[in-house]
mmCIF file of C-alpha atoms in Angstrom:
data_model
loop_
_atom_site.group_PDB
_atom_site.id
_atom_site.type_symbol
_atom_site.label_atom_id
_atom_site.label_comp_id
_atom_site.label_asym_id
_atom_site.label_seq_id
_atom_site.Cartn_x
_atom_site.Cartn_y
_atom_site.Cartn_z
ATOM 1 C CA UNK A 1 0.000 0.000 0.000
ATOM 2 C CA UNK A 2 2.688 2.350 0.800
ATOM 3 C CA UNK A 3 3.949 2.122 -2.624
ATOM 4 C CA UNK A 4 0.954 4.014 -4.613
ATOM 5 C CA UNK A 5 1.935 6.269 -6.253
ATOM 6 C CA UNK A 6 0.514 9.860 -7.056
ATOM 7 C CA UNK A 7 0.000 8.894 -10.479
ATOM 8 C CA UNK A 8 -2.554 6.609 -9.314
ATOM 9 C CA UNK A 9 -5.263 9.939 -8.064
ATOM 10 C CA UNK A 10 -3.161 9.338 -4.065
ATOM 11 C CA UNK A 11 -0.135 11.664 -2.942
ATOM 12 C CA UNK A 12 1.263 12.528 0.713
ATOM 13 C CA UNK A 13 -0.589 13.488 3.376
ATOM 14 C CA UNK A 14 1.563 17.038 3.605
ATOM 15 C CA UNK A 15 -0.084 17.486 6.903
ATOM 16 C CA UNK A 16 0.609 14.627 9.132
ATOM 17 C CA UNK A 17 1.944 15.606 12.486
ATOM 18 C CA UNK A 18 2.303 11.637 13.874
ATOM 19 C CA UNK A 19 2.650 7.722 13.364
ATOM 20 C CA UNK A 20 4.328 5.932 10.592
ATOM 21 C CA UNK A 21 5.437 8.099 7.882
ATOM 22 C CA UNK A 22 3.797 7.163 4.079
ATOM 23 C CA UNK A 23 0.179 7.953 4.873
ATOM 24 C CA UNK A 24 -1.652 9.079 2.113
ATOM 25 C CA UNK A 25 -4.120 10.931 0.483
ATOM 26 C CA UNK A 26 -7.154 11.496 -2.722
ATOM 27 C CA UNK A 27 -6.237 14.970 -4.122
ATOM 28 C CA UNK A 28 -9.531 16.140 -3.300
ATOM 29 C CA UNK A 29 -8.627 14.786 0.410
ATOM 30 C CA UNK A 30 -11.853 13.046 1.332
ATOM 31 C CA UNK A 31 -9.859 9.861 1.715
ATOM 32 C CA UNK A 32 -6.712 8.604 3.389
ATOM 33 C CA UNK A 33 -4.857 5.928 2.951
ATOM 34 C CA UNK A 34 -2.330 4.310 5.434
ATOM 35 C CA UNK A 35 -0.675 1.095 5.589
ATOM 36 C CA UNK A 36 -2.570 -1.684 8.188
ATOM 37 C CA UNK A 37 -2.225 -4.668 10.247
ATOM 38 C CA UNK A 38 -4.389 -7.513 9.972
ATOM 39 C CA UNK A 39 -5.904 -6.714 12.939
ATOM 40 C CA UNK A 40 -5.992 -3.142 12.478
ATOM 41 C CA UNK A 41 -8.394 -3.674 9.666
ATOM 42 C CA UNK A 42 -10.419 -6.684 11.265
ATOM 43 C CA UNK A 43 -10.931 -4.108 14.125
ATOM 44 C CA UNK A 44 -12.567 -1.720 11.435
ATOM 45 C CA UNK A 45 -14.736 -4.369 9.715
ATOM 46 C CA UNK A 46 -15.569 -5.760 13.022
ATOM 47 C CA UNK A 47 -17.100 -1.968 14.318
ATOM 48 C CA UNK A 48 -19.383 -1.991 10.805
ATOM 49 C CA UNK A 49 -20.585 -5.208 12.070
ATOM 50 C CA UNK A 50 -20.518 -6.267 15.321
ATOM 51 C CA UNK A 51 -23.673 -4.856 17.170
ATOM 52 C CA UNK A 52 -21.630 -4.591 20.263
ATOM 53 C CA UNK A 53 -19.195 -1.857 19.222
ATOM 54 C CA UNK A 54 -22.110 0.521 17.796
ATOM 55 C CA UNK A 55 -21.275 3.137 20.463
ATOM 56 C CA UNK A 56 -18.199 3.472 18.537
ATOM 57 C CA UNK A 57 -19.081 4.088 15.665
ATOM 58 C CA UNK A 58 -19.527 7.565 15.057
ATOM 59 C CA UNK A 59 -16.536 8.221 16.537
ATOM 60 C CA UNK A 60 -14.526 5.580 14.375
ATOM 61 C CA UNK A 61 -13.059 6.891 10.958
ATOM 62 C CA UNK A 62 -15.408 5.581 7.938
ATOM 63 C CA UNK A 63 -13.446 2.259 6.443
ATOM 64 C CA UNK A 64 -13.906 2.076 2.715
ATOM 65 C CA UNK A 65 -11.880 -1.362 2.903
ATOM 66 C CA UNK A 66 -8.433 -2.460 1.662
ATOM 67 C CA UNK A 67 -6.483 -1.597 -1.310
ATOM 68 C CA UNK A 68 -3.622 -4.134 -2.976
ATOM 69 C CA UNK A 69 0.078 -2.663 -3.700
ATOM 70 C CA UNK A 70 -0.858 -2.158 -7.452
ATOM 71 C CA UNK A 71 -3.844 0.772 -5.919
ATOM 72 C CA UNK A 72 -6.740 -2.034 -6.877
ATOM 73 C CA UNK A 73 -9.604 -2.504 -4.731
ATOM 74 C CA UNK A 74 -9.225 -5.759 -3.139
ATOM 75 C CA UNK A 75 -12.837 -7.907 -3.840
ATOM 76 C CA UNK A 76 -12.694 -9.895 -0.717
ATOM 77 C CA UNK A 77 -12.611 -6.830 2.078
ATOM 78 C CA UNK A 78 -13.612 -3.790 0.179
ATOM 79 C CA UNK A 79 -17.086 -2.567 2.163
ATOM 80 C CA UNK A 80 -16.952 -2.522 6.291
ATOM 81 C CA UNK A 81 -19.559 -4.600 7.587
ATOM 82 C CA UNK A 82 -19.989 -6.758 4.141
ATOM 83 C CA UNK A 83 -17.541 -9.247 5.853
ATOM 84 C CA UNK A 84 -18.694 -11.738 8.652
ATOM 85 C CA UNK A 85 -15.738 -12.469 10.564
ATOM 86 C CA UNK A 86 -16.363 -15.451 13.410
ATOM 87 C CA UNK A 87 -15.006 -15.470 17.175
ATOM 88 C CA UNK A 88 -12.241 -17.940 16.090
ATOM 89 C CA UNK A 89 -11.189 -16.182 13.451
ATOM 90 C CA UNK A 90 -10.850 -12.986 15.526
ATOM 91 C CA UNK A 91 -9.291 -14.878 18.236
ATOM 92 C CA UNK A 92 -6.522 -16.129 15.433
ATOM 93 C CA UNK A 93 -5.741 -13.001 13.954
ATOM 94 C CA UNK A 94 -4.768 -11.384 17.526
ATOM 95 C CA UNK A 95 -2.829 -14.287 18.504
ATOM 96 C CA UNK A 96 -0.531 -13.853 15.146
ATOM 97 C CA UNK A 97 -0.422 -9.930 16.042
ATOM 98 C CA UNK A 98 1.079 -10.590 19.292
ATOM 99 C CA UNK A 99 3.796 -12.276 17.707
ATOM 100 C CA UNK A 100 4.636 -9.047 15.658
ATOM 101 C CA UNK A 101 5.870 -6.791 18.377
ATOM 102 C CA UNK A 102 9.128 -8.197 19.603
ATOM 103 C CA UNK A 103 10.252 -8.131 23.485
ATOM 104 C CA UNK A 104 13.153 -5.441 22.407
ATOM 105 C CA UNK A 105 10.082 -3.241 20.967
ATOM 106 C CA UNK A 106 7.610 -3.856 23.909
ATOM 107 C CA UNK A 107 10.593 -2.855 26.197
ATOM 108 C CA UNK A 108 11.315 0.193 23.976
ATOM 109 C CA UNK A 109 7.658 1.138 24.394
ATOM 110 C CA UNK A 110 7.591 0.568 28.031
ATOM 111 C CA UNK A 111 10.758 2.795 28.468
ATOM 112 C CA UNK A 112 8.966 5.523 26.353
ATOM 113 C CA UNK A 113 5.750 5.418 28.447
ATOM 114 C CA UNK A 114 8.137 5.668 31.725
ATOM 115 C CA UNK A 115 10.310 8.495 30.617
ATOM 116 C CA UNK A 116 7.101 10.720 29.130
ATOM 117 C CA UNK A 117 3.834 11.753 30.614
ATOM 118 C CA UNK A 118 2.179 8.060 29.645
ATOM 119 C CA UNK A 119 2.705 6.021 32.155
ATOM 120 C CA UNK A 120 1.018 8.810 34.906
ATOM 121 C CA UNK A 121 -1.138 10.307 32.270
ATOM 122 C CA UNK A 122 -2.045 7.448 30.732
ATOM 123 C CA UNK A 123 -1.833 10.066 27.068
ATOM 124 C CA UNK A 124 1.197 11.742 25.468
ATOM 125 C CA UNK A 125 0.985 14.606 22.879
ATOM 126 C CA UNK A 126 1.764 12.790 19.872
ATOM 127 C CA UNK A 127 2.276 16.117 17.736
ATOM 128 C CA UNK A 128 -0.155 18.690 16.514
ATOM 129 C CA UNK A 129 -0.129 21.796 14.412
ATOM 130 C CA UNK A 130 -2.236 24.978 14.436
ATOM 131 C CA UNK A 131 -2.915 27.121 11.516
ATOM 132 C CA UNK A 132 -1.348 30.900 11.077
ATOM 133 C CA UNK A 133 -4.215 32.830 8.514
ATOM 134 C CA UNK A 134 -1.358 35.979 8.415
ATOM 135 C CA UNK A 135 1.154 33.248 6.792
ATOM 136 C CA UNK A 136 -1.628 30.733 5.295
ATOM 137 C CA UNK A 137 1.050 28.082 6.559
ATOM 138 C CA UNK A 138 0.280 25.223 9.479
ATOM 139 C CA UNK A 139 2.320 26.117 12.318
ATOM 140 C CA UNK A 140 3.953 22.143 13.391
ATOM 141 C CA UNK A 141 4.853 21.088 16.792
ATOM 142 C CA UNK A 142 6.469 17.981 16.667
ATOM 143 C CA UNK A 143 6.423 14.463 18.024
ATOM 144 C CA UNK A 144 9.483 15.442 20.244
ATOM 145 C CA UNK A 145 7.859 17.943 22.047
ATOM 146 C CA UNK A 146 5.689 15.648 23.355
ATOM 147 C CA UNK A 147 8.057 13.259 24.434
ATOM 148 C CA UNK A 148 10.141 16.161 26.180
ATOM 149 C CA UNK A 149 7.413 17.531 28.385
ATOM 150 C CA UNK A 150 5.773 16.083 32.267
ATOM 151 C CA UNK A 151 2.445 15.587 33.064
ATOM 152 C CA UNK A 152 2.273 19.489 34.556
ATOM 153 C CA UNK A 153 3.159 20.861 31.513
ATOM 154 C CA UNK A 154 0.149 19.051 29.654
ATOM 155 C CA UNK A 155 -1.881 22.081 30.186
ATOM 156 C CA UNK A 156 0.722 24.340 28.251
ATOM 157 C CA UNK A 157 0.040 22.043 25.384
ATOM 158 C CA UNK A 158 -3.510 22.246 25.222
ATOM 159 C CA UNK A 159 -2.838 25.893 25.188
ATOM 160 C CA UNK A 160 -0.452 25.614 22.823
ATOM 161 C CA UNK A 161 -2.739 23.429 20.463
ATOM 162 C CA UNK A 162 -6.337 25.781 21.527
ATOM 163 C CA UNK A 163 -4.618 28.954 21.231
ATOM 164 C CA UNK A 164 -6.974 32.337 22.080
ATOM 165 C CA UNK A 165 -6.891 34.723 19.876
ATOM 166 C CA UNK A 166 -6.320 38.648 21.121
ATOM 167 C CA UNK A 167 -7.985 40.022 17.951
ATOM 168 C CA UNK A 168 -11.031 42.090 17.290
ATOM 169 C CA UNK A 169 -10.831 40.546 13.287
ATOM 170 C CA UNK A 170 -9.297 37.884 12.330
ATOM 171 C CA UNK A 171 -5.630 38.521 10.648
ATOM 172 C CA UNK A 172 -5.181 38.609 6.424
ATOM 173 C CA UNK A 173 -2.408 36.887 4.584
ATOM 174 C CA UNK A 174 -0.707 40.202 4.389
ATOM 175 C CA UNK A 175 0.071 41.260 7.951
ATOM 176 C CA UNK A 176 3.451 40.300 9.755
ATOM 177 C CA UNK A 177 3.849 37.101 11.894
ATOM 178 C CA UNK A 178 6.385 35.515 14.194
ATOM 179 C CA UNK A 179 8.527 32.932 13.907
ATOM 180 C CA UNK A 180 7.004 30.127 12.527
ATOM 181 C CA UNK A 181 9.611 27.492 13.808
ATOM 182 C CA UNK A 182 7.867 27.336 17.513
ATOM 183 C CA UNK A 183 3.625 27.110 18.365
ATOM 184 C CA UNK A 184 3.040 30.108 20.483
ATOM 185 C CA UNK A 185 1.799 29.450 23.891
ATOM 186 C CA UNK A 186 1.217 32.785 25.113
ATOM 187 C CA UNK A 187 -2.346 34.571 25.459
ATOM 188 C CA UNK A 188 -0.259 37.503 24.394
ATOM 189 C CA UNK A 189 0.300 36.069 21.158
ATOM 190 C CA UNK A 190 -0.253 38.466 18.070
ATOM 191 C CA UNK A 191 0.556 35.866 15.405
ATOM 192 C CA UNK A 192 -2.493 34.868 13.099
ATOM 193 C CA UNK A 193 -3.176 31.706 15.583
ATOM 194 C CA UNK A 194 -6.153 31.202 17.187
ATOM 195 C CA UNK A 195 -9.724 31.850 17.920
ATOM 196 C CA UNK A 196 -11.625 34.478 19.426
ATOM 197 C CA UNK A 197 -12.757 33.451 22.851
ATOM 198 C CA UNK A 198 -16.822 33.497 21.799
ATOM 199 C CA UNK A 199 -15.253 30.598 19.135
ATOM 200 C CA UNK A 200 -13.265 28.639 20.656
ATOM 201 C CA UNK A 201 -15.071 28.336 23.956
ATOM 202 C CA UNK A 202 -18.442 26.514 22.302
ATOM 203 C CA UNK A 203 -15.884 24.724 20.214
ATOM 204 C CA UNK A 204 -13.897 23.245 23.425
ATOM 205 C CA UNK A 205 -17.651 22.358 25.418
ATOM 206 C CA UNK A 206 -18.972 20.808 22.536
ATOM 207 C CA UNK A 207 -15.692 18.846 21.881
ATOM 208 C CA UNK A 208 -15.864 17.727 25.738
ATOM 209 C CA UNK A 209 -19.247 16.805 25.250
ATOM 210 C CA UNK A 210 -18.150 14.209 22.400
ATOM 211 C CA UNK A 211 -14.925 12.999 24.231
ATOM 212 C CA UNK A 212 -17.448 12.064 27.428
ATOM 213 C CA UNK A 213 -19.696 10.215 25.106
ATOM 214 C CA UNK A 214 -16.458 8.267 23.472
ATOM 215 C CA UNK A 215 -15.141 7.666 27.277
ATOM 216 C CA UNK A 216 -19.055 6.067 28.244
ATOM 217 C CA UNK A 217 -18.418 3.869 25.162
ATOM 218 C CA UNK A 218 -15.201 2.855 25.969
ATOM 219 C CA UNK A 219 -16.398 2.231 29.444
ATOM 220 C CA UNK A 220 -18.689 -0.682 27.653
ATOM 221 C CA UNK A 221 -15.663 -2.682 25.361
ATOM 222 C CA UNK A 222 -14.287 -5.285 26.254
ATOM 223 C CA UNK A 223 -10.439 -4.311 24.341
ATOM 224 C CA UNK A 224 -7.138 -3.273 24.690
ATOM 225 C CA UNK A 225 -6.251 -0.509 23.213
ATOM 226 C CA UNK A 226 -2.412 -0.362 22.629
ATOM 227 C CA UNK A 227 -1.319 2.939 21.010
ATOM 228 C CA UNK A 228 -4.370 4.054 20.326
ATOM 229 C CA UNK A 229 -5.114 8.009 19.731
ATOM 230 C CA UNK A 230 -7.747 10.473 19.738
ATOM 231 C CA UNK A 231 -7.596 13.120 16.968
ATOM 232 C CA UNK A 232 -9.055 16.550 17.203
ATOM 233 C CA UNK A 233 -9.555 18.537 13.886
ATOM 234 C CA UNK A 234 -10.904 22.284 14.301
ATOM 235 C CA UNK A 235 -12.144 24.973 11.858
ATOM 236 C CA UNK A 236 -8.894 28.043 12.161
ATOM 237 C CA UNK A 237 -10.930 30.006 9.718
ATOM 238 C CA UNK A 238 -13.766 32.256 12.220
ATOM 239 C CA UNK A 239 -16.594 32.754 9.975
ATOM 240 C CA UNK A 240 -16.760 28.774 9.001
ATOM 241 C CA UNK A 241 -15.993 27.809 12.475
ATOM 242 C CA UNK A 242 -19.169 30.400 12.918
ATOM 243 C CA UNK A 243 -21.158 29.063 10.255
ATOM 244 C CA UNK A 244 -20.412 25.739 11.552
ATOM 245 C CA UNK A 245 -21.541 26.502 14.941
ATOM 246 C CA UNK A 246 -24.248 27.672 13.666
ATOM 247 C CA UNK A 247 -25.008 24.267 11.928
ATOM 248 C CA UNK A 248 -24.636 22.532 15.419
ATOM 249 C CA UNK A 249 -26.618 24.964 17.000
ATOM 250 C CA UNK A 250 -29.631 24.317 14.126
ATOM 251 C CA UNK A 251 -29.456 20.916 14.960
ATOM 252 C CA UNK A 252 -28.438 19.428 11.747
ATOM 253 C CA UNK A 253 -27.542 15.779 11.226
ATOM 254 C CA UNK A 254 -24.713 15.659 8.208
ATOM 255 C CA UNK A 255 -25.388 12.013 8.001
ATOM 256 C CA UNK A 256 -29.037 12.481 7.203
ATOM 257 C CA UNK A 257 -28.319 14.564 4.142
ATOM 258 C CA UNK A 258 -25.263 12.544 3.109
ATOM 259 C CA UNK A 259 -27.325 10.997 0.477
ATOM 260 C CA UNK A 260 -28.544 14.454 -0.687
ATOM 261 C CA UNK A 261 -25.577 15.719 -0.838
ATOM 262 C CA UNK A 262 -24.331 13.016 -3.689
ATOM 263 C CA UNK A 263 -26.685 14.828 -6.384
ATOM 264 C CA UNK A 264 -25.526 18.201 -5.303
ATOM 265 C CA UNK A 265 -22.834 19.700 -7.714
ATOM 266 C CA UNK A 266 -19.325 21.010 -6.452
ATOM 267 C CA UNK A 267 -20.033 24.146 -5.848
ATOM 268 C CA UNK A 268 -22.948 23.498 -3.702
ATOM 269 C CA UNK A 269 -20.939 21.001 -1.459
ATOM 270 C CA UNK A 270 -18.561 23.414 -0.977
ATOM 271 C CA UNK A 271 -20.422 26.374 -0.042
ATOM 272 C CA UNK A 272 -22.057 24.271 2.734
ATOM 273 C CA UNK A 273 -21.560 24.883 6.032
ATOM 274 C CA UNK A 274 -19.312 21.959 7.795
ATOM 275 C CA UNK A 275 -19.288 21.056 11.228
ATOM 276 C CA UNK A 276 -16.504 23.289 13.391
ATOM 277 C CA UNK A 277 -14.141 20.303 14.615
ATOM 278 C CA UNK A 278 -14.212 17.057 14.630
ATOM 279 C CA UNK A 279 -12.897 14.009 17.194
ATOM 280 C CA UNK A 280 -12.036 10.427 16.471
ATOM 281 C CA UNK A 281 -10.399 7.975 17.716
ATOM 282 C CA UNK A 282 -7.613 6.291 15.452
ATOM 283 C CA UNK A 283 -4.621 4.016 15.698
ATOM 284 C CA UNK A 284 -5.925 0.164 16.059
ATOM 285 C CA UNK A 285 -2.690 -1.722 14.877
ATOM 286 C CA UNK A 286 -2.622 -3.338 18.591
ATOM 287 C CA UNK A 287 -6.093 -3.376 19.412
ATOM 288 C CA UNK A 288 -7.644 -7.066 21.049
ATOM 289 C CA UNK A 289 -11.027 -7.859 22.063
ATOM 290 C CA UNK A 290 -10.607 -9.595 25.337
ATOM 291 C CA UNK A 291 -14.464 -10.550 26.248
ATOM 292 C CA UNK A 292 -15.339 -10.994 29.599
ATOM 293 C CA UNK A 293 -12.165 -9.380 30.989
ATOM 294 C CA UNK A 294 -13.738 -5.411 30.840
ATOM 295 C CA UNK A 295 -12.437 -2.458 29.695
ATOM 296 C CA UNK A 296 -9.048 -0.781 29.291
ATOM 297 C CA UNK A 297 -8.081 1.102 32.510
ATOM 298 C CA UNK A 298 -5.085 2.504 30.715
ATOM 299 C CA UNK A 299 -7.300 3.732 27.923
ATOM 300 C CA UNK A 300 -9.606 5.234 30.444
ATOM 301 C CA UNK A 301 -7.474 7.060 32.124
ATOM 302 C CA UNK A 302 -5.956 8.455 29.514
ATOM 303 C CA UNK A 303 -9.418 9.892 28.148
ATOM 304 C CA UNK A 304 -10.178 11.496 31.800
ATOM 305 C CA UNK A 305 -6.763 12.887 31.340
ATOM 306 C CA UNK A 306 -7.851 14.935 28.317
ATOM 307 C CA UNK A 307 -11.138 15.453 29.785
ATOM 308 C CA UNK A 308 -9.631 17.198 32.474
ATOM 309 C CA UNK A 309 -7.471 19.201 29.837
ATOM 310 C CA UNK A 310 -9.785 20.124 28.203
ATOM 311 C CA UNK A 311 -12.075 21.377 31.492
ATOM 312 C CA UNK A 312 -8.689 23.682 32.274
ATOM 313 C CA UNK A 313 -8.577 25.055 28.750
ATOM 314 C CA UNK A 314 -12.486 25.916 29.202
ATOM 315 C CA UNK A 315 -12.087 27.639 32.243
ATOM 316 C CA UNK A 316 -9.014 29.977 31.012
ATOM 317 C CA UNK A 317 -10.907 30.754 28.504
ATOM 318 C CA UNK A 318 -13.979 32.009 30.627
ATOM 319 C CA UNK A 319 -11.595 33.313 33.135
ATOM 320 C CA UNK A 320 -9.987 35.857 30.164
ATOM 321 C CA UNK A 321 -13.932 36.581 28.926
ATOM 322 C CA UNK A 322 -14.706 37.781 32.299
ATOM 323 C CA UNK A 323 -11.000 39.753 32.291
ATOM 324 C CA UNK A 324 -12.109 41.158 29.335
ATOM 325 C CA UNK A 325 -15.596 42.183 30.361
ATOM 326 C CA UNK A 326 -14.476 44.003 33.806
ATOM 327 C CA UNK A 327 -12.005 46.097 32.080
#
């Protein structure tokens, strides 16, 4: 898979901030494409079928199915939930996984978790960018910061990756910024980063809202989750992160009109209003079912980590509103 070529409608994912290098992307960048374990893609065919993990599911990227090396959709696993897979099978495909990661690699990733803010966190900033509207450039904060940082200096990376914006308008490609080589952290900030507090603070409440719901399904699996990550996506642009709070304040279900929307011309889909963020979890190359034996405590804590995160960032936020308003 990791040999398609861009030839073939697929190039680069130019803005990938973690994992395996090689993941990929249609040009019009509705899709992506990533190299997979067996069991990474049993676990998505299992979620489009298995009654059990329905809480999951909106929360669980959209598997289109598998592709072979020569970009060719492959017959046998090509729709999620077209494929029955059986309890043995299952159980046979995570024993052969388990052979796969080596004791020298499990004791690599057991010195990682010890030496970053996983093992007490039970989470570690994988990488993240924000986007600078002055420079029309993503502004990237690598892997490494991540893996430099304790568990008290979490919050300072939320900030970092939720930055508040100090602007009455938001800033034009032509206007000066700073130096793009570090994520500001500073409420202080006057490069093009971030958005005004009556943005981002619905944006952050409704986002806790959905991480609660994806913790209280979590709560329900029977799995381990080794690896596994939560990705936040959020509209830098302020009047479609307005239009699309708008949309969530309207009430409106994008996967009622997703039919619709496949008459609609190009223009139409792209003048309509999208939701303002969006949160999945991703990452299932060492995910097991393990019925009967309850859910992962490691994963758990490690979504009441962010949850409490993100109730910090919410409460700056408010805190500078109220600054703002007694001045």
């Amino acid at each position: 898979m990791s040999s398609i070529s861009s030839t073939g409608g697929y190039i680069l994912l130019a803005s990938q901030v973690g994992g395996h290098p090689g993941v990929k992307t249609s040009e019009d960048g509705s899709i992506l494409i990533k190299p997979a374990l067996p069991v990474e893609v049993h676990f998505y065919q299992s979620v489009g079928s298995d009654p059990n993990l329905e809480p999951l599911r909106p929360f669980i990227p959209h598997f289109y199915g598998t592709l072979r090396l020569e970009g060719q959709v492959d017959p046998e696993q090509n729709v999620a939930g077209a494929i029955a897979v059986t309890k043995e099978s299952a159980e046979a495909v995570n024993e052969a996984e388990k052979d796969i990661a080596s004791e020298e690699k499990r004791a690599r990733m057991e010195k990682t978790a010890r030496e970053t803010t996983s093992l007490e966190t039970g989470i570690r900033l994988t990488g993240f960018q924000v986007y600078d509207l002055s420079k029309g450039v993503p502004i990237n904060t690598p892997k490494s910061y991540g893996k430099s940082i304790k568990a008290n200096d979490l919050p300072e990376g939320i900030t970092r990756f939720f930055p508040l914006s100090n602007r009455s308008n938001p800033p034009v490609a032509s206007e000066e910024s700073a130096d793009l080589s570090v994520a500001p952290h500073s409420e202080d900030t006057n490069v093009g980063t971030g958005l005004p507090a009556d943005i981002l603070l619905p944006i952050l409440e409704c986002l806790r809202e959905d991480i609660a719901e994806i913790r209280e399904a979590l709560s329900q699996m029977h799995i381990r989750m080794v690896g596994g990550s939560l990705l936040v996506v959020y509209e830098a642009d302020w009047d479609r992160a307005r239009e699309g709070l708008k949309l969530l304040e309207d009430g409106d279900d994008e996967d009622e009109d997703e039919d619709e929307d496949e008459d609609e011309d190009d223009e139409n889909v792209a003048k309509k209003p999208s939701p303002p963020y969006v949160v999945k979890l991703i990452d299932f190359a060492h995910t097991h079912f393990v019925p009967g034996k309850g859910p992962d405590e490691g994963v758990l804590l490690g979504v009441d980590t962010f949850l409490k995160l993100i109730d910090g960032r919410i409460e700056q936020v408010k805190a500078l509103m109220n600054t703002k308003e007694s001045t």
